[in-house]
Coordinates of C-alpha atoms in Angstrom, one line a residue:
X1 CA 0.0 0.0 0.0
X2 CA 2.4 2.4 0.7
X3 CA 4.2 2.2 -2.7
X4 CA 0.9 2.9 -4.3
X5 CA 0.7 6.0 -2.0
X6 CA 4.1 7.2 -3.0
X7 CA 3.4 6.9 -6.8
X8 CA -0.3 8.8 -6.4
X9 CA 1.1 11.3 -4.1
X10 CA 4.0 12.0 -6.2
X11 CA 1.9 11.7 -9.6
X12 CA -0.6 14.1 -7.9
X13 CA 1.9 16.4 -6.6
X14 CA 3.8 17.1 -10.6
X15 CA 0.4 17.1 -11.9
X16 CA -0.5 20.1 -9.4
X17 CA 2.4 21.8 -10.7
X18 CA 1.9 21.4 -14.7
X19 CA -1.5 22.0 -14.1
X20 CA -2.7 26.4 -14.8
X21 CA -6.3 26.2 -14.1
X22 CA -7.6 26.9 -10.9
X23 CA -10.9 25.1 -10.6
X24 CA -8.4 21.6 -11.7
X25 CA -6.0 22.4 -8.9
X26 CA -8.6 22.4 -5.9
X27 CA -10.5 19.3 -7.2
X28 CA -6.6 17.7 -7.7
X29 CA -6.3 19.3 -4.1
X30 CA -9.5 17.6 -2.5
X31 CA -8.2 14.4 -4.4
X32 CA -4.7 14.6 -2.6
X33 CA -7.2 14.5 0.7
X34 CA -8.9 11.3 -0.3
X35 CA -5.8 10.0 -0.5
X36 CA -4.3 10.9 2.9
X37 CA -7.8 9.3 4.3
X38 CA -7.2 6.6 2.4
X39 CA -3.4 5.9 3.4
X40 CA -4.6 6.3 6.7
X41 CA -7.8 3.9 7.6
X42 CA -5.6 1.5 5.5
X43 CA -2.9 2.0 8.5
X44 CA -5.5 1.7 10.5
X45 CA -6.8 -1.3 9.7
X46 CA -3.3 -2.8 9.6
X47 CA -1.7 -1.7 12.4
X48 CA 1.8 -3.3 13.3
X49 CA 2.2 -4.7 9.8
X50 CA 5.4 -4.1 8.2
X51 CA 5.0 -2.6 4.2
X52 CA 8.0 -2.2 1.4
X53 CA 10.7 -3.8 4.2
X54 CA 10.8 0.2 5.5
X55 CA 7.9 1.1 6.5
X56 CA 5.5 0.1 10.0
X57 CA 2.0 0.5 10.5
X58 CA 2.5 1.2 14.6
X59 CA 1.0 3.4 16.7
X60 CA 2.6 6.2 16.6
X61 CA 3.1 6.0 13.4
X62 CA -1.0 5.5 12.9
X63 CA -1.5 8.5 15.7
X64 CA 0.5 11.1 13.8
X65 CA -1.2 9.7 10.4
X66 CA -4.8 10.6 12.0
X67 CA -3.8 13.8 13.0
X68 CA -2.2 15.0 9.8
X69 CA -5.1 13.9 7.5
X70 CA -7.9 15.8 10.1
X71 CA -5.6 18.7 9.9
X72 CA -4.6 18.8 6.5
X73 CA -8.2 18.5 5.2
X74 CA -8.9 21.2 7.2
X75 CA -6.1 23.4 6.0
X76 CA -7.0 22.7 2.6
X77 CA -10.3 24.6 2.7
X78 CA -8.4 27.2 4.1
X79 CA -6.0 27.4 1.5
X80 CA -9.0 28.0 -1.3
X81 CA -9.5 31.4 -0.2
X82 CA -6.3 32.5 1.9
X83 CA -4.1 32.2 -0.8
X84 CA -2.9 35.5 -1.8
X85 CA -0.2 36.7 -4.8
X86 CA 1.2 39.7 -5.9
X87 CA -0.5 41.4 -9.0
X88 CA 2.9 40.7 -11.4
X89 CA 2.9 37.1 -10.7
X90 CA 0.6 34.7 -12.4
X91 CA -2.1 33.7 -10.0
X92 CA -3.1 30.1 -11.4
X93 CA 0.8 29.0 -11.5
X94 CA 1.5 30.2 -8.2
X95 CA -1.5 28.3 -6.5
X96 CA -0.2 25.3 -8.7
X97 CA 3.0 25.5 -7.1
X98 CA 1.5 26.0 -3.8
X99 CA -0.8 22.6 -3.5
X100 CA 2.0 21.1 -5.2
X101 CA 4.2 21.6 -2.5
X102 CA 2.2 20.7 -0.4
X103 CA 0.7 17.7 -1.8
X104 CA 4.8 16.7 -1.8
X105 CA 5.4 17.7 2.0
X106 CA 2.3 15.5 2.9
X107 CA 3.5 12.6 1.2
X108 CA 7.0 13.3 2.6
X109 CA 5.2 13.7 6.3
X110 CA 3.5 10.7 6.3
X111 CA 6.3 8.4 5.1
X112 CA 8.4 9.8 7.7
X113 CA 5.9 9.0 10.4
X114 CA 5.9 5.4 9.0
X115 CA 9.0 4.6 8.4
X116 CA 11.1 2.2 10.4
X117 CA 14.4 2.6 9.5
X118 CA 16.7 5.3 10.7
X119 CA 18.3 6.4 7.2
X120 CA 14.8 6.3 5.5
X121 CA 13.3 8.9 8.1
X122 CA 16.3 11.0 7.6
X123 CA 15.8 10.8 3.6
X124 CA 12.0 11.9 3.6
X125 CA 12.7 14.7 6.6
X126 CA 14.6 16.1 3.9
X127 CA 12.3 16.3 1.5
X128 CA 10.2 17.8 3.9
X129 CA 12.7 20.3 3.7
X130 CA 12.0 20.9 0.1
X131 CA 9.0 21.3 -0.1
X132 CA 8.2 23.3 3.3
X133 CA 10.6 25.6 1.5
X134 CA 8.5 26.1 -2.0
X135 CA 5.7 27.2 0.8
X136 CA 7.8 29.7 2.3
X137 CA 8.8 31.0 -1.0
X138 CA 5.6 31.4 -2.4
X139 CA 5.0 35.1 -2.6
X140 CA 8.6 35.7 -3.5
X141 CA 9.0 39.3 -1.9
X142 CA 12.0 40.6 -0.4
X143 CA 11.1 38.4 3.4
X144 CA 9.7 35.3 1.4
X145 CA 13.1 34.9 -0.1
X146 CA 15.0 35.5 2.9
X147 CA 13.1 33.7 5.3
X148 CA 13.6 30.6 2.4
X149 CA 17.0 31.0 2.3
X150 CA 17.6 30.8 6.1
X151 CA 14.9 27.9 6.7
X152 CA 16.8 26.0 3.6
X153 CA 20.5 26.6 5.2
X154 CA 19.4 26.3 8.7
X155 CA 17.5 23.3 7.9
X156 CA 20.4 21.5 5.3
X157 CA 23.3 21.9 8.4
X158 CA 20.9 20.0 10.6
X159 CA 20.3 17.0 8.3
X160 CA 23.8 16.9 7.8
X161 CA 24.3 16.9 11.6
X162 CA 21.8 14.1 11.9
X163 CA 23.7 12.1 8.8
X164 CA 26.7 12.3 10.9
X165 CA 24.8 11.0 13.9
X166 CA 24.2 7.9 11.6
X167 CA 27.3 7.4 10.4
X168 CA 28.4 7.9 14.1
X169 CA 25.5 4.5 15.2
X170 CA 27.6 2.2 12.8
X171 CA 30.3 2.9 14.4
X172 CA 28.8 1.9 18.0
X173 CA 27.2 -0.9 16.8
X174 CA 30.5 -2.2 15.0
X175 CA 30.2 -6.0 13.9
X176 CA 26.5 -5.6 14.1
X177 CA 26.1 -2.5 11.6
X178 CA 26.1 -5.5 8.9
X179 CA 22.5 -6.8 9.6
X180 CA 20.9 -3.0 9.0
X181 CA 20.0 0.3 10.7
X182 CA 15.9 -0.3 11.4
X183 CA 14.8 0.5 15.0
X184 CA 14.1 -3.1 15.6
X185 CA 17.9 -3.5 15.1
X186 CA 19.0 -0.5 16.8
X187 CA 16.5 -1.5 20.1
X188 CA 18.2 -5.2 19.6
X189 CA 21.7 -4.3 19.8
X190 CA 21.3 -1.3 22.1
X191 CA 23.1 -2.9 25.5
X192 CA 26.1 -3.9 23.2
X193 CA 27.2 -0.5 21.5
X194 CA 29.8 1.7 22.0
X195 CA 28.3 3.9 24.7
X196 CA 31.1 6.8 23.4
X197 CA 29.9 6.6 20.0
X198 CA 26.7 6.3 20.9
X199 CA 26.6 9.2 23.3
X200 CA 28.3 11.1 20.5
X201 CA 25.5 10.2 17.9
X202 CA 23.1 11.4 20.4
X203 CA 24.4 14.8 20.4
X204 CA 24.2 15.3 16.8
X205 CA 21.0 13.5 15.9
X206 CA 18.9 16.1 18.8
X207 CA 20.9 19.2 17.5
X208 CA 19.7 18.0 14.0
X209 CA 16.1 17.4 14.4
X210 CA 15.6 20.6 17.1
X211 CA 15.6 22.2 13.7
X212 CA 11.8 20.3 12.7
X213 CA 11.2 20.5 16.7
X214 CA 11.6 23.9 16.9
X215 CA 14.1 23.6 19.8
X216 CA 17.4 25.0 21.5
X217 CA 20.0 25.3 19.3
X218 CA 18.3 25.0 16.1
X219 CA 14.5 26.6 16.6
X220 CA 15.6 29.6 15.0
X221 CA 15.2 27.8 11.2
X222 CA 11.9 27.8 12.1
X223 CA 10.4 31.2 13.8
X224 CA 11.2 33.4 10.1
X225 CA 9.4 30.5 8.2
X226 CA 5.9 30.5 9.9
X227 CA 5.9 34.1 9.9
X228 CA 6.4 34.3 6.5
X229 CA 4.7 31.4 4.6
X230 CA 1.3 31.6 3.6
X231 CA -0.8 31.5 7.0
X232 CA -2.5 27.8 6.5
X233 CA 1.1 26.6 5.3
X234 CA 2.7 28.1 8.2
X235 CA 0.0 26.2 10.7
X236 CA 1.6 22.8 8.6
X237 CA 4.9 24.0 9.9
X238 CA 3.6 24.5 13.6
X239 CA 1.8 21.2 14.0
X240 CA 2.5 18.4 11.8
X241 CA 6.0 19.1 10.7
X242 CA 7.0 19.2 14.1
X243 CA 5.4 16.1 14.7
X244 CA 7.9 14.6 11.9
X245 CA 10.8 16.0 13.6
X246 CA 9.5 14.1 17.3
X247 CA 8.9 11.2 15.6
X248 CA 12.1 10.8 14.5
X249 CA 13.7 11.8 17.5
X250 CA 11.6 9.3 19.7
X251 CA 11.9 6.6 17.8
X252 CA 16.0 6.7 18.6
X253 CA 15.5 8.1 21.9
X254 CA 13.7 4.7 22.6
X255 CA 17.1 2.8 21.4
X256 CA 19.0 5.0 23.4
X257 CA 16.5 4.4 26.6
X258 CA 18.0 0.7 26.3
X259 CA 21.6 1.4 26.4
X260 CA 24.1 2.0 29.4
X261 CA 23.5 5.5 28.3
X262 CA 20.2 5.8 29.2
X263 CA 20.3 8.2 32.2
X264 CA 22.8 10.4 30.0
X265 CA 20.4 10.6 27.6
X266 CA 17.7 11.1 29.9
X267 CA 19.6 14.7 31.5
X268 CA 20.9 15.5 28.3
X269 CA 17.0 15.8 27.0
X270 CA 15.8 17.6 30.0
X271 CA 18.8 20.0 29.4
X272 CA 17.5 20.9 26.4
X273 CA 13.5 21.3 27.2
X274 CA 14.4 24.1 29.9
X275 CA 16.9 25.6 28.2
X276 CA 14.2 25.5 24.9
X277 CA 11.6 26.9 27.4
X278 CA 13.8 30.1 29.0
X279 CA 14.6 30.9 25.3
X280 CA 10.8 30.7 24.4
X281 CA 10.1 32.9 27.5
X282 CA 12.5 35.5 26.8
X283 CA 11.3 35.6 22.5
X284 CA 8.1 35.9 23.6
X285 CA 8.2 39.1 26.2
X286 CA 9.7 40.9 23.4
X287 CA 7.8 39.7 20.3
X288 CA 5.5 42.5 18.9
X289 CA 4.4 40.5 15.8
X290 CA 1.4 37.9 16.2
X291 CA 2.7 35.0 14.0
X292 CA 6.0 35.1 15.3
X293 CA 4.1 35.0 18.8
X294 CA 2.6 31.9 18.1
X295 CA 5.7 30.6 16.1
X296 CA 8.0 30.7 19.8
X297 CA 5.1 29.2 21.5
X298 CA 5.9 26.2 19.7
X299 CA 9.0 26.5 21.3
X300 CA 7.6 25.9 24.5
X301 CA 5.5 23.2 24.1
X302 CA 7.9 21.1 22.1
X303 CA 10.5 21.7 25.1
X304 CA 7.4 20.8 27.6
X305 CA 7.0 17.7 25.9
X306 CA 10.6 16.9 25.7
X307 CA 10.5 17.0 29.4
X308 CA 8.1 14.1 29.7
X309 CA 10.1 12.3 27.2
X310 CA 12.9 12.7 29.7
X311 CA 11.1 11.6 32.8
X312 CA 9.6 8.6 31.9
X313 CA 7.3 6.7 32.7
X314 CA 3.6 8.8 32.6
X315 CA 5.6 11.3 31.1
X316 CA 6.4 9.3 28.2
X317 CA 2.5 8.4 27.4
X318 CA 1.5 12.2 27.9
X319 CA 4.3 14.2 25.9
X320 CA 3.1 11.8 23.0
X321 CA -0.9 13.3 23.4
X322 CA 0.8 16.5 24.2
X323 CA 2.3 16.6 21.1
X324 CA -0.7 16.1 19.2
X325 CA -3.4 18.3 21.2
X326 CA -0.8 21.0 20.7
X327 CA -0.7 20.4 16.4
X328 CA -4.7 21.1 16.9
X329 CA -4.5 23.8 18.8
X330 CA -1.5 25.8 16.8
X331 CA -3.0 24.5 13.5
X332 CA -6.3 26.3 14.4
X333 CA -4.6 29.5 15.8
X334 CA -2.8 29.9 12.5
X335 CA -5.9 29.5 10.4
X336 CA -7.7 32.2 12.1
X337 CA -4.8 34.5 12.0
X338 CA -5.1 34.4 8.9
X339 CA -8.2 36.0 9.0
X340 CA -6.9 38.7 11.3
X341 CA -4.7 39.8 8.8
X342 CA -7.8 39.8 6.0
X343 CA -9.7 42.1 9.0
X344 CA -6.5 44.7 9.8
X345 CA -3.9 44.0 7.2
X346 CA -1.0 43.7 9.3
X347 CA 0.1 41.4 12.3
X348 CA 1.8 43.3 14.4
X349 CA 0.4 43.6 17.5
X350 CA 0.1 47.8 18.0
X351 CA -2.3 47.9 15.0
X352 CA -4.6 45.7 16.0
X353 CA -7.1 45.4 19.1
X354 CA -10.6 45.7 20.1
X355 CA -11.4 42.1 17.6
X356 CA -14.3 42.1 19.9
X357 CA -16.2 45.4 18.0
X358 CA -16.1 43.3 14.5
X359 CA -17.0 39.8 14.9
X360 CA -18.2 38.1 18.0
X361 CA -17.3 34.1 16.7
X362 CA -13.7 35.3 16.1
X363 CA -13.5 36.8 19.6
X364 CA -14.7 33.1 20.6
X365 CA -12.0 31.2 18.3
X366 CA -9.0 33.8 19.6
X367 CA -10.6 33.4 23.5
X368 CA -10.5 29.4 23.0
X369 CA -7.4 29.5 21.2
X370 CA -5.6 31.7 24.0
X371 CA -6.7 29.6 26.5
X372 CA -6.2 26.4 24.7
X373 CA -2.5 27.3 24.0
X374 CA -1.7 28.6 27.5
X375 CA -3.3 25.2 28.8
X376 CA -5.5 26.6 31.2
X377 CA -8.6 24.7 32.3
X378 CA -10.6 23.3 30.2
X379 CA -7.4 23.4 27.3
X380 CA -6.6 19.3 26.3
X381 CA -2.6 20.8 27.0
X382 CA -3.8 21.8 30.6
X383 CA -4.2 17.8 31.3
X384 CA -1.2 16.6 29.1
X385 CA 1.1 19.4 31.3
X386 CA -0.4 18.4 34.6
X387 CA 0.5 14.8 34.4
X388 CA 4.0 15.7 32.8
X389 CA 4.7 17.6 36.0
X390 CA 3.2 14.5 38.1
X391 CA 6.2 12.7 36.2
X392 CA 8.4 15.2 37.5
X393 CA 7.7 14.7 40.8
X394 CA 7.8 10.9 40.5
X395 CA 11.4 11.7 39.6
X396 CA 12.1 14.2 42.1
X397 CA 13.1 16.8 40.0
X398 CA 11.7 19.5 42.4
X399 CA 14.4 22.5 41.1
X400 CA 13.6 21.6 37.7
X401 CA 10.3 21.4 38.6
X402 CA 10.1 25.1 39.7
X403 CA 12.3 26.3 37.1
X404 CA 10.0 24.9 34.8
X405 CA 6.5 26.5 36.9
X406 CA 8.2 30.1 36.7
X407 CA 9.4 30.1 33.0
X408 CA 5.8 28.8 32.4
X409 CA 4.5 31.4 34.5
X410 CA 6.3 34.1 32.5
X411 CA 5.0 32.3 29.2
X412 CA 1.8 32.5 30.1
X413 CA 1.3 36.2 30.8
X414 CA 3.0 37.2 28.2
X415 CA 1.0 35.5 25.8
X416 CA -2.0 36.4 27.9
X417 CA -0.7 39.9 27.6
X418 CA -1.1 40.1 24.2
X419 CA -3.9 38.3 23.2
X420 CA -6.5 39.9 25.7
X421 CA -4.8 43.3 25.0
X422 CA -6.0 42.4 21.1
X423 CA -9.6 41.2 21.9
X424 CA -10.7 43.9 24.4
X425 CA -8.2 46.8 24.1
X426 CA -7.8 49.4 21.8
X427 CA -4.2 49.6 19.5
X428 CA -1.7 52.1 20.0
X429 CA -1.7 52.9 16.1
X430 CA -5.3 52.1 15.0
X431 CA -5.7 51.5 11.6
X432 CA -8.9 51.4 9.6
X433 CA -11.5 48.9 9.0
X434 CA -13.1 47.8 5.8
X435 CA -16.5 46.0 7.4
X436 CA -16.8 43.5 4.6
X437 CA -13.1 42.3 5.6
X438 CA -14.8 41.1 8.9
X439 CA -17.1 38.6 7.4
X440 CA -15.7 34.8 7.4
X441 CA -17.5 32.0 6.0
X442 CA -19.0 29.1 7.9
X443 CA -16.9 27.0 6.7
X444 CA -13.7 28.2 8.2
X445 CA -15.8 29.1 11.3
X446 CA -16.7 25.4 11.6
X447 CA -13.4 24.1 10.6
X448 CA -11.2 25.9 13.5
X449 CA -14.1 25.5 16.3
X450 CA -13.6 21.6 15.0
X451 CA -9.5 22.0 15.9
X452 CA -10.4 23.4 19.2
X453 CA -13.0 20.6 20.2
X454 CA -10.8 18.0 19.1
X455 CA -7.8 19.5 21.4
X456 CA -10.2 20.4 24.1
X457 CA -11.9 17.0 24.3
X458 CA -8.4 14.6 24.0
X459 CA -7.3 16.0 27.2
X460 CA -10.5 15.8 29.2
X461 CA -11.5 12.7 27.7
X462 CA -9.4 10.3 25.5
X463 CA -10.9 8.2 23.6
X464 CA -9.4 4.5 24.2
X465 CA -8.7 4.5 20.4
X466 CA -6.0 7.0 21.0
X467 CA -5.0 5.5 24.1
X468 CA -4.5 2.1 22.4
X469 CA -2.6 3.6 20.0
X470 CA -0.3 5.5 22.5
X471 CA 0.7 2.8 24.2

């Protein structure tokens, strides 16, 4: 099955791109999402088989599948209306190019989430790479083409970082390199490698992928990106394509949990989440623009799932449904802000306020969204967060613990700050209003209250499907 995925997904990705009418590309679009739905009850339906000697129908796998067709679809009738070009480009090639690359990062998404060898994750996180970056490029002015140019750079070093990491696990395993570098081979010979080696390939394989997680060192590939692409694109690159990068990432970490390294590993990882979460703390007290806001949020919840990665246990179960709650959440967020910018025609945050006074289901989407994001009660992260701390405290990390509480604390307000300021306050630099701007169809309405209600009712009630599949 997955072959047959590839070949459609890369047959209708070219075709997207050859294609100039617009009416053909949304129905090739809307066939690209039959697709993804397909791939994924197929999964479903065959979980734990192995496909194309590379591939693994598991549950995580399965999990990150589910969530990247629900969001995708969603994105997609997003992307039908919110996809601007400047007047001296062509406007039917440029949304060719557009669902093409994305059609191509989908494919590349989902084969990554699958795939059960180390190498092969590596190869289709790079085409991620690719393809995220025709997104970022797509209105080709003066920040498009920088913010391309760092994401592609930024990105490339950290692949080549995690290829060294790689090369680095044949090494460790020595003799036993011969029989392959799947997981299942990795976890098998994980007691008998070269715990210097291994510690080494560690290293390079977390700095690598922090670029897709969007952590310390590398989360700065990242921030310029979402800002920049196309706002449905850039809630892609918030939810789902981080996903890729902690999927690859915990599938080793999981090897690594098996070696005489293991407690390394384990402070080396909760190094990184608070270091991850003082950065995201500091970015966003300072941050006056409201995509980048959102982007360094990213930062801390990827760093607040790492710590529950770290401590085990609980921990371990929860930073998976952390991870996914939050690609609902930020997905939704980005879609909307998109509509802010329709409404004011900027996004930075002293042009814009008093939302309240122009539509009263936005003010609902941005109030659930703030308090979705800040995982306060009844926000799906507020439960994920809670029983990451718990794992915390079964570890007795009580300094971390705090440290953690007071950078959260900071995170909160300032996003708090800001997005309450917007709802209820009025701007420093007002700007004017066109009232038809305001309007947004049902659709889109529907389709973000939808995000929300998933990520609100994972945390306060998971459904034992997901749980099944977690565990």
């Amino acid at each position: 099955m997955i072959l047959i995925y590839l070949i459609c997904a890369i047959a209708l990705g070219a075709t997207q791109f050859v294609i100039r009418n617009r009416q053909m590309t949304h129905i090739v679009a809307m066939g690209t999402i039959l697709l993804q739905w397909v791939l994924t009850i197929y999964a479903t339906l065959h979980r734990d088989e192995t496909d194309l000697f590379f591939f693994k129908y598991d549950g995580l796998g399965i999990l990150m599948l589910w969530a990247l067709a629900i969001i995708s679809s969603v994105t997609m009738l997003h992307s039908t209306r919110y996809i601007p070009t400047p007047i001296q480009y062509d406007l039917n090639r440029m949304t060719s190019q557009y669902y093409g690359a994305m059609q191509i990062l989908m494919m590349a998404l989902s084969a990554a989430y699958l795939s059960s060898h180390i190498a092969m994750t590596w190869i289709f996180i790079e085409v991620t790479t690719l393809s995220a970056s025709a997104l970022i490029f797509y209105r080709r002015d003066k920040g498009s083409v920088e913010a391309t140019w760092k994401y592609v750079f930024a990105c490339s070093i950290s692949l080549v970082l995690v290829y060294v990491g790689i090369l680095l696990i044949t090494i460790a395993m020595q003799q036993n390199a011969e029989e392959g570098l799947s997981f299942a081979t990795l976890e098998k010979y994980a007691s008998t490698m070269d715990e210097f080696w291994l510690k080494m390939s560690m290293i390079f394989i977390l700095v690598g992928y922090s670029a897709k997680m969007s952590l310390f060192p590398m989360f700065t590939a990242g921030i310029d990106a979402k800002d920049k692409a196309p706002t449905p694109a850039a809630g892609l690159l918030s939810s789902v394509l981080m996903n890729a990068g902690f999927v690859a990432f915990y599938r080793f970490y999981k090897v690594m949990q098996l070696s005489a390294a293991c407690i390394w590993a384990r402070y080396v990882v909760l190094g990184i989440a608070i270091v991850s979460l003082f950065v995201a703390a500091v970015y966003l007290i300072r941050v006056h623009n409201v995509k980048r806001l959102f982007a360094y949020s990213s930062v801390e919840h990827m760093a607040v799932a790492m710590l529950g990665l770290a401590a085990g246990g609980i921990g371990t179960i929860y930073c998976i449904l952390h991870v996914i709650i939050h690609s609902f959440v930020k997905s939704s967020i980005f879609l909307h802000i998109a509509h802010i910018y329709r409404v004011y025609g900027t996004k930075q945050l002293s042009n814009i306020g008093r939302y309240i006074r122009y539509t009263g289901v936005g003010t609902t989407i941005v109030f659930l969204a703030t308090i979705s994001i800040t995982a306060m009660p009844p926000s799906g992260l507020f439960f994920t967060e809670l029983m990451i701390f718990k794992s915390m405290i079964d570890m007795h990390w009580w300094i971390c613990l705090a440290v953690v509480l007071i950078l959260l604390t900071v995170i909160v307000w300032a996003i708090s700050r800001d997005m309450f300021s917007f709802l209820f306050q009025k701007p420093e630099e007002p700007i004017e209003i066109e009232p038809k701007s305001v309007n947004m169809p049902y659709g889109e309405m529907i389709g973000q209250l939808l995000l929300l209600f998933i990520a609100i009712w994972l945390g306060i009630y998971t459904p034992s499907f997901v749980s099944d599949l977690i565990l």
